[in-house]
Amino acid sequence: MKFAFFFPGQGSQSVGMMQGFGDLAIIKDTFVEASDTLGVDFWRMATEPNDALNQTTNTQPLMLAAGVATWRAWQAQGGNLPSVFAGHSLGEYTALVAAGIVSYEKALPLVRFRAEVMQRAVAEGVGAMAAVLGLDDDTVRAACAEAAQGEVLEAVNLNSPGQVVIAGHKAAVERGIEAAKAKGAKRALLLPVSVPSHCALMKPAADELAGYLQDIDFASAQIPVLHNADVAAYDDAAKVKDALVRQLYNPVRWVETVQAVHASGVVASAECGPGKVLAGLVKRTVAELPCLALVNQEALAEAQAQFNQ
């Protein structure tokens, strides 16, 4: 069976998110590896109530660890290999590890650096993001154009039909919310984030990331990874790095990604990591492409029963 794996990004983290895997050693070992590499107790962060969980510089390596741990559990229990990978924003880095493009050891400090430069690029309170529900992409873009008034305001996460996230300067985002409502949005609301991801305000962060990536070795993909910025897969390491740099200040084209995966002949998919956000987006985008959320051992077994045919 031809199937795809999707990796979630920031926003899918929660306390207890790995408890469905019980005492599966490979899960804990993957978190310990992250803790040893970065000097942070990520297993405790993922299992006990704390304030550190949602700090961007912690969340990004934490979500990488969670996605890689789930992927390793899938492999350890005899799961077949997918035909293609994709990850939503930060999840693209988990996809790169799973595809053998970059090592987990190198990816951990890479995603923490990414988080640091994103946080540094825009001072607290200057930027914002908002979710807009019930409008098509072009109408959201038109609302952004009307509300920008010389500031940055862009449609940045094209998540599913009728679900778009906008980002930019905070005042512009607030005007964008009102403009979207005036155009008939069912809902438009600010998101609890400190960084306006995937818009032009992230260009300084992208420049720093480009410099950091120069010193990291990337291998050829063992399984294709569709990149957020282009909805395309690359064999060339320089092109992969360029796609990661551009991802920071370009939209996450998730609808097109899911559609491209389905058009390639993929008949099933799984969300490999905590939560069920992507499973919901896939269902709303291509209803005939089932997506199982691998949130526990039972889900792993169910997916393997289907996919190992």
GROMACS .gro file of C-alpha atoms in nm:
model
  309
    1MET     CA    1   0.000   0.000   0.000
    2LYS     CA    2   0.127   0.347  -0.091
    3PHE     CA    3   0.100   0.572   0.215
    4ALA     CA    4   0.241   0.900   0.351
    5PHE     CA    5   0.362   1.019   0.690
    6PHE     CA    6   0.291   1.375   0.806
    7PHE     CA    7   0.481   1.530   1.099
    8PRO     CA    8   0.314   1.794   1.322
    9GLY     CA    9   0.474   2.121   1.427
   10GLN     CA   10   0.453   2.373   1.707
   11GLY     CA   11   0.112   2.390   1.870
   12SER     CA   12   0.060   2.014   1.899
   13GLN     CA   13   0.256   1.984   2.224
   14SER     CA   14   0.085   1.898   2.551
   15VAL     CA   15   0.175   1.759   2.892
   16GLY     CA   16   0.144   1.380   2.882
   17MET     CA   17   0.158   1.370   2.504
   18MET     CA   18   0.367   1.050   2.495
   19GLN     CA   19   0.193   0.859   2.774
   20GLY     CA   20  -0.002   0.646   2.525
   21PHE     CA   21   0.321   0.461   2.447
   22GLY     CA   22   0.352   0.329   2.802
   23ASP     CA   23   0.702   0.216   2.889
   24LEU     CA   24   0.821   0.166   2.531
   25ALA     CA   25   1.196   0.209   2.575
   26ILE     CA   26   1.265   0.365   2.236
   27ILE     CA   27   1.034   0.658   2.318
   28LYS     CA   28   1.209   0.746   2.642
   29ASP     CA   29   1.554   0.683   2.491
   30THR     CA   30   1.484   0.932   2.210
   31PHE     CA   31   1.390   1.199   2.464
   32VAL     CA   32   1.697   1.124   2.675
   33GLU     CA   33   1.912   1.171   2.364
   34ALA     CA   34   1.757   1.515   2.316
   35SER     CA   35   1.813   1.602   2.681
   36ASP     CA   36   2.177   1.493   2.668
   37THR     CA   37   2.236   1.692   2.348
   38LEU     CA   38   2.075   2.018   2.461
   39GLY     CA   39   2.104   2.000   2.841
   40VAL     CA   40   1.729   2.021   2.904
   41ASP     CA   41   1.510   1.752   3.064
   42PHE     CA   42   1.265   1.712   2.778
   43TRP     CA   43   1.106   1.395   2.918
   44ARG     CA   44   1.009   1.579   3.236
   45MET     CA   45   0.884   1.870   3.027
   46ALA     CA   46   0.662   1.633   2.829
   47THR     CA   47   0.526   1.447   3.132
   48GLU     CA   48   0.488   1.698   3.418
   49PRO     CA   49   0.295   2.029   3.427
   50ASN     CA   50   0.538   2.317   3.368
   51ASP     CA   51   0.572   2.662   3.214
   52ALA     CA   52   0.865   2.566   2.991
   53LEU     CA   53   0.661   2.347   2.755
   54ASN     CA   54   0.528   2.637   2.546
   55GLN     CA   55   0.847   2.844   2.529
   56THR     CA   56   0.945   2.842   2.162
   57THR     CA   57   1.309   2.751   2.225
   58ASN     CA   58   1.192   2.443   2.417
   59THR     CA   59   0.888   2.355   2.210
   60GLN     CA   60   1.071   2.318   1.881
   61PRO     CA   61   1.329   2.057   1.996
   62LEU     CA   62   1.061   1.893   2.213
   63MET     CA   63   0.831   1.841   1.913
   64LEU     CA   64   1.124   1.715   1.707
   65ALA     CA   65   1.197   1.458   1.981
   66ALA     CA   66   0.833   1.353   1.998
   67GLY     CA   67   0.804   1.306   1.621
   68VAL     CA   68   1.133   1.118   1.590
   69ALA     CA   69   1.041   0.898   1.889
   70THR     CA   70   0.710   0.804   1.726
   71TRP     CA   71   0.886   0.734   1.396
   72ARG     CA   72   1.143   0.513   1.568
   73ALA     CA   73   0.864   0.326   1.747
   74TRP     CA   74   0.694   0.268   1.411
   75GLN     CA   75   1.014   0.126   1.266
   76ALA     CA   76   1.098  -0.082   1.574
   77GLN     CA   77   0.758  -0.250   1.560
   78GLY     CA   78   0.797  -0.350   1.197
   79GLY     CA   79   0.611  -0.073   1.015
   80ASN     CA   80   0.661  -0.048   0.639
   81LEU     CA   81   0.826   0.260   0.489
   82PRO     CA   82   0.605   0.542   0.357
   83SER     CA   83   0.629   0.663  -0.003
   84VAL     CA   84   0.660   1.028   0.095
   85PHE     CA   85   0.704   1.255   0.399
   86ALA     CA   86   0.584   1.606   0.474
   87GLY     CA   87   0.590   1.813   0.791
   88HIS     CA   88   0.391   2.121   0.890
   89SER     CA   89   0.635   2.408   0.952
   90LEU     CA   90   0.867   2.277   1.228
   91GLY     CA   91   0.748   1.927   1.138
   92GLU     CA   92   0.946   1.954   0.815
   93TYR     CA   93   1.262   1.909   1.023
   94THR     CA   94   1.127   1.586   1.173
   95ALA     CA   95   1.058   1.469   0.818
   96LEU     CA   96   1.420   1.543   0.723
   97VAL     CA   97   1.545   1.326   1.011
   98ALA     CA   98   1.309   1.042   0.922
   99ALA     CA   99   1.420   1.064   0.558
  100GLY     CA  100   1.787   1.038   0.657
  101ILE     CA  101   1.873   1.384   0.525
  102VAL     CA  102   2.003   1.516   0.857
  103SER     CA  103   2.091   1.328   1.175
  104TYR     CA  104   1.878   1.361   1.486
  105GLU     CA  105   2.190   1.471   1.677
  106LYS     CA  106   2.244   1.763   1.434
  107ALA     CA  107   1.875   1.846   1.400
  108LEU     CA  108   1.824   1.908   1.771
  109PRO     CA  109   2.055   2.212   1.801
  110LEU     CA  110   1.942   2.320   1.453
  111VAL     CA  111   1.576   2.354   1.553
  112ARG     CA  112   1.669   2.523   1.881
  113PHE     CA  113   1.878   2.774   1.684
  114ARG     CA  114   1.582   2.823   1.448
  115ALA     CA  115   1.359   2.899   1.747
  116GLU     CA  116   1.612   3.142   1.893
  117VAL     CA  117   1.653   3.344   1.572
  118MET     CA  118   1.276   3.353   1.518
  119GLN     CA  119   1.226   3.485   1.871
  120ARG     CA  120   1.506   3.738   1.824
  121ALA     CA  121   1.384   3.867   1.486
  122VAL     CA  122   1.071   4.035   1.624
  123ALA     CA  123   1.050   4.192   1.970
  124GLU     CA  124   0.781   4.070   2.207
  125GLY     CA  125   0.448   4.238   2.132
  126VAL     CA  126   0.547   4.365   1.787
  127GLY     CA  127   0.415   4.071   1.586
  128ALA     CA  128   0.108   3.849   1.602
  129MET     CA  129  -0.078   3.568   1.428
  130ALA     CA  130  -0.450   3.504   1.390
  131ALA     CA  131  -0.667   3.222   1.260
  132VAL     CA  132  -0.934   3.303   1.004
  133LEU     CA  133  -1.211   3.049   0.953
  134GLY     CA  134  -1.473   3.032   0.681
  135LEU     CA  135  -1.309   3.230   0.399
  136ASP     CA  136  -1.125   3.110   0.089
  137ASP     CA  137  -0.754   3.187   0.052
  138ASP     CA  138  -0.797   3.470  -0.199
  139THR     CA  139  -1.052   3.650   0.019
  140VAL     CA  140  -0.815   3.628   0.317
  141ARG     CA  141  -0.534   3.766   0.102
  142ALA     CA  142  -0.763   4.053  -0.003
  143ALA     CA  143  -0.842   4.126   0.362
  144CYS     CA  144  -0.469   4.135   0.438
  145ALA     CA  145  -0.404   4.373   0.149
  146GLU     CA  146  -0.676   4.608   0.273
  147ALA     CA  147  -0.569   4.599   0.637
  148ALA     CA  148  -0.190   4.616   0.600
  149GLN     CA  149  -0.172   4.996   0.569
  150GLY     CA  150   0.202   4.988   0.504
  151GLU     CA  151   0.275   4.721   0.766
  152VAL     CA  152   0.342   4.350   0.715
  153LEU     CA  153   0.026   4.136   0.700
  154GLU     CA  154   0.021   3.809   0.508
  155ALA     CA  155  -0.169   3.481   0.477
  156VAL     CA  156   0.094   3.241   0.609
  157ASN     CA  157  -0.056   2.902   0.693
  158LEU     CA  158  -0.289   2.772   0.422
  159ASN     CA  159  -0.400   2.484   0.643
  160SER     CA  160  -0.722   2.354   0.491
  161PRO     CA  161  -1.009   2.492   0.284
  162GLY     CA  162  -1.160   2.764   0.500
  163GLN     CA  163  -0.879   2.769   0.756
  164VAL     CA  164  -0.601   3.024   0.703
  165VAL     CA  165  -0.360   3.181   0.952
  166ILE     CA  166  -0.243   3.539   0.900
  167ALA     CA  167   0.069   3.698   1.049
  168GLY     CA  168   0.255   4.028   1.063
  169HIS     CA  169   0.271   4.341   1.274
  170LYS     CA  170   0.029   4.312   1.566
  171ALA     CA  171  -0.179   4.620   1.479
  172ALA     CA  172  -0.207   4.503   1.118
  173VAL     CA  173  -0.317   4.157   1.231
  174GLU     CA  174  -0.585   4.314   1.450
  175ARG     CA  175  -0.706   4.518   1.152
  176GLY     CA  176  -0.693   4.200   0.943
  177ILE     CA  177  -0.923   4.025   1.189
  178GLU     CA  178  -1.182   4.300   1.147
  179ALA     CA  179  -1.142   4.303   0.768
  180ALA     CA  180  -1.188   3.924   0.756
  181LYS     CA  181  -1.502   3.947   0.968
  182ALA     CA  182  -1.636   4.217   0.740
  183LYS     CA  183  -1.586   3.980   0.447
  184GLY     CA  184  -1.789   3.708   0.619
  185ALA     CA  185  -1.539   3.506   0.820
  186LYS     CA  186  -1.709   3.268   1.063
  187ARG     CA  187  -1.434   3.335   1.316
  188ALA     CA  188  -1.115   3.537   1.329
  189LEU     CA  189  -0.909   3.536   1.645
  190LEU     CA  190  -0.560   3.607   1.773
  191LEU     CA  191  -0.341   3.304   1.845
  192PRO     CA  192  -0.138   3.273   2.168
  193VAL     CA  193   0.205   3.288   2.001
  194SER     CA  194   0.502   3.519   2.049
  195VAL     CA  195   0.647   3.491   1.698
  196PRO     CA  196   0.477   3.592   1.367
  197SER     CA  197   0.598   3.289   1.170
  198HIS     CA  198   0.622   3.255   0.791
  199CYS     CA  199   0.586   3.623   0.707
  200ALA     CA  200   0.832   3.890   0.587
  201LEU     CA  201   0.919   3.983   0.948
  202MET     CA  202   1.110   3.653   0.966
  203LYS     CA  203   1.358   3.749   0.691
  204PRO     CA  204   1.634   3.843   0.942
  205ALA     CA  205   1.587   3.503   1.112
  206ALA     CA  206   1.607   3.333   0.773
  207ASP     CA  207   1.939   3.506   0.700
  208GLU     CA  208   2.083   3.378   1.028
  209LEU     CA  209   1.949   3.029   0.964
  210ALA     CA  210   2.114   3.025   0.622
  211GLY     CA  211   2.452   3.089   0.783
  212TYR     CA  212   2.401   2.815   1.041
  213LEU     CA  213   2.295   2.561   0.777
  214GLN     CA  214   2.617   2.607   0.582
  215ASP     CA  215   2.806   2.404   0.842
  216ILE     CA  216   2.564   2.110   0.859
  217ASP     CA  217   2.601   1.806   0.635
  218PHE     CA  218   2.286   1.698   0.455
  219ALA     CA  219   2.262   1.355   0.288
  220SER     CA  220   2.040   1.246   0.000
  221ALA     CA  221   1.683   1.162   0.098
  222GLN     CA  222   1.601   0.796   0.146
  223ILE     CA  223   1.233   0.890   0.112
  224PRO     CA  224   1.114   1.212  -0.061
  225VAL     CA  225   1.019   1.508   0.159
  226LEU     CA  226   0.774   1.765   0.023
  227HIS     CA  227   0.884   2.110   0.141
  228ASN     CA  228   0.640   2.370   0.274
  229ALA     CA  229   0.767   2.657   0.062
  230ASP     CA  230   0.750   2.484  -0.278
  231VAL     CA  231   0.540   2.165  -0.243
  232ALA     CA  232   0.841   1.995  -0.404
  233ALA     CA  233   1.107   1.741  -0.307
  234TYR     CA  234   1.479   1.790  -0.371
  235ASP     CA  235   1.780   1.558  -0.396
  236ASP     CA  236   2.034   1.839  -0.384
  237ALA     CA  237   2.143   1.939  -0.030
  238ALA     CA  238   2.179   2.306  -0.125
  239LYS     CA  239   1.820   2.315  -0.252
  240VAL     CA  240   1.692   2.149   0.065
  241LYS     CA  241   1.871   2.408   0.279
  242ASP     CA  242   1.738   2.690   0.062
  243ALA     CA  243   1.384   2.554   0.102
  244LEU     CA  244   1.428   2.556   0.481
  245VAL     CA  245   1.552   2.914   0.476
  246ARG     CA  246   1.264   3.033   0.258
  247GLN     CA  247   1.017   2.840   0.472
  248LEU     CA  248   1.070   3.091   0.754
  249TYR     CA  249   0.927   3.385   0.557
  250ASN     CA  250   0.700   3.209   0.306
  251PRO     CA  251   0.357   3.049   0.355
  252VAL     CA  252   0.310   2.689   0.465
  253ARG     CA  253   0.124   2.554   0.161
  254TRP     CA  254  -0.039   2.266   0.344
  255VAL     CA  255  -0.352   2.230   0.131
  256GLU     CA  256  -0.140   2.195  -0.183
  257THR     CA  257   0.092   1.953  -0.003
  258VAL     CA  258  -0.189   1.718   0.095
  259GLN     CA  259  -0.338   1.743  -0.254
  260ALA     CA  260   0.000   1.666  -0.412
  261VAL     CA  261   0.049   1.363  -0.187
  262HIS     CA  262  -0.293   1.228  -0.284
  263ALA     CA  263  -0.236   1.299  -0.654
  264SER     CA  264   0.085   1.091  -0.641
  265GLY     CA  265  -0.117   0.777  -0.578
  266VAL     CA  266  -0.099   0.771  -0.198
  267VAL     CA  267  -0.415   0.609  -0.059
  268ALA     CA  268  -0.358   0.640   0.317
  269SER     CA  269  -0.162   0.854   0.561
  270ALA     CA  270  -0.065   0.893   0.925
  271GLU     CA  271   0.021   1.184   1.153
  272CYS     CA  272   0.348   1.079   1.316
  273GLY     CA  273   0.372   1.271   1.641
  274PRO     CA  274   0.159   1.416   1.921
  275GLY     CA  275  -0.196   1.534   1.869
  276LYS     CA  276  -0.445   1.508   1.586
  277VAL     CA  277  -0.417   1.852   1.423
  278LEU     CA  278  -0.286   1.732   1.087
  279ALA     CA  279  -0.526   1.437   1.072
  280GLY     CA  280  -0.810   1.689   1.093
  281LEU     CA  281  -0.658   1.915   0.826
  282VAL     CA  282  -0.604   1.621   0.590
  283LYS     CA  283  -0.966   1.509   0.633
  284ARG     CA  284  -1.094   1.859   0.553
  285THR     CA  285  -0.862   1.892   0.253
  286VAL     CA  286  -0.892   1.550   0.083
  287ALA     CA  287  -1.176   1.357   0.242
  288GLU     CA  288  -1.086   1.038   0.056
  289LEU     CA  289  -0.733   1.032   0.204
  290PRO     CA  290  -0.767   0.874   0.550
  291CYS     CA  291  -0.517   0.994   0.810
  292LEU     CA  292  -0.456   0.805   1.134
  293ALA     CA  293  -0.304   0.992   1.428
  294LEU     CA  294  -0.025   0.780   1.579
  295VAL     CA  295  -0.082   0.900   1.935
  296ASN     CA  296  -0.040   0.566   2.115
  297GLN     CA  297   0.058   0.203   2.074
  298GLU     CA  298  -0.294   0.103   1.971
  299ALA     CA  299  -0.288   0.355   1.686
  300LEU     CA  300   0.053   0.224   1.576
  301ALA     CA  301  -0.084  -0.130   1.565
  302GLU     CA  302  -0.395  -0.020   1.375
  303ALA     CA  303  -0.188   0.168   1.116
  304GLN     CA  304   0.051  -0.122   1.071
  305ALA     CA  305  -0.238  -0.362   1.017
  306GLN     CA  306  -0.356  -0.136   0.735
  307PHE     CA  307  -0.029  -0.016   0.585
  308ASN     CA  308   0.173  -0.342   0.600
  309GLN     CA  309  -0.033  -0.502   0.326
   0.00000   0.00000   0.00000
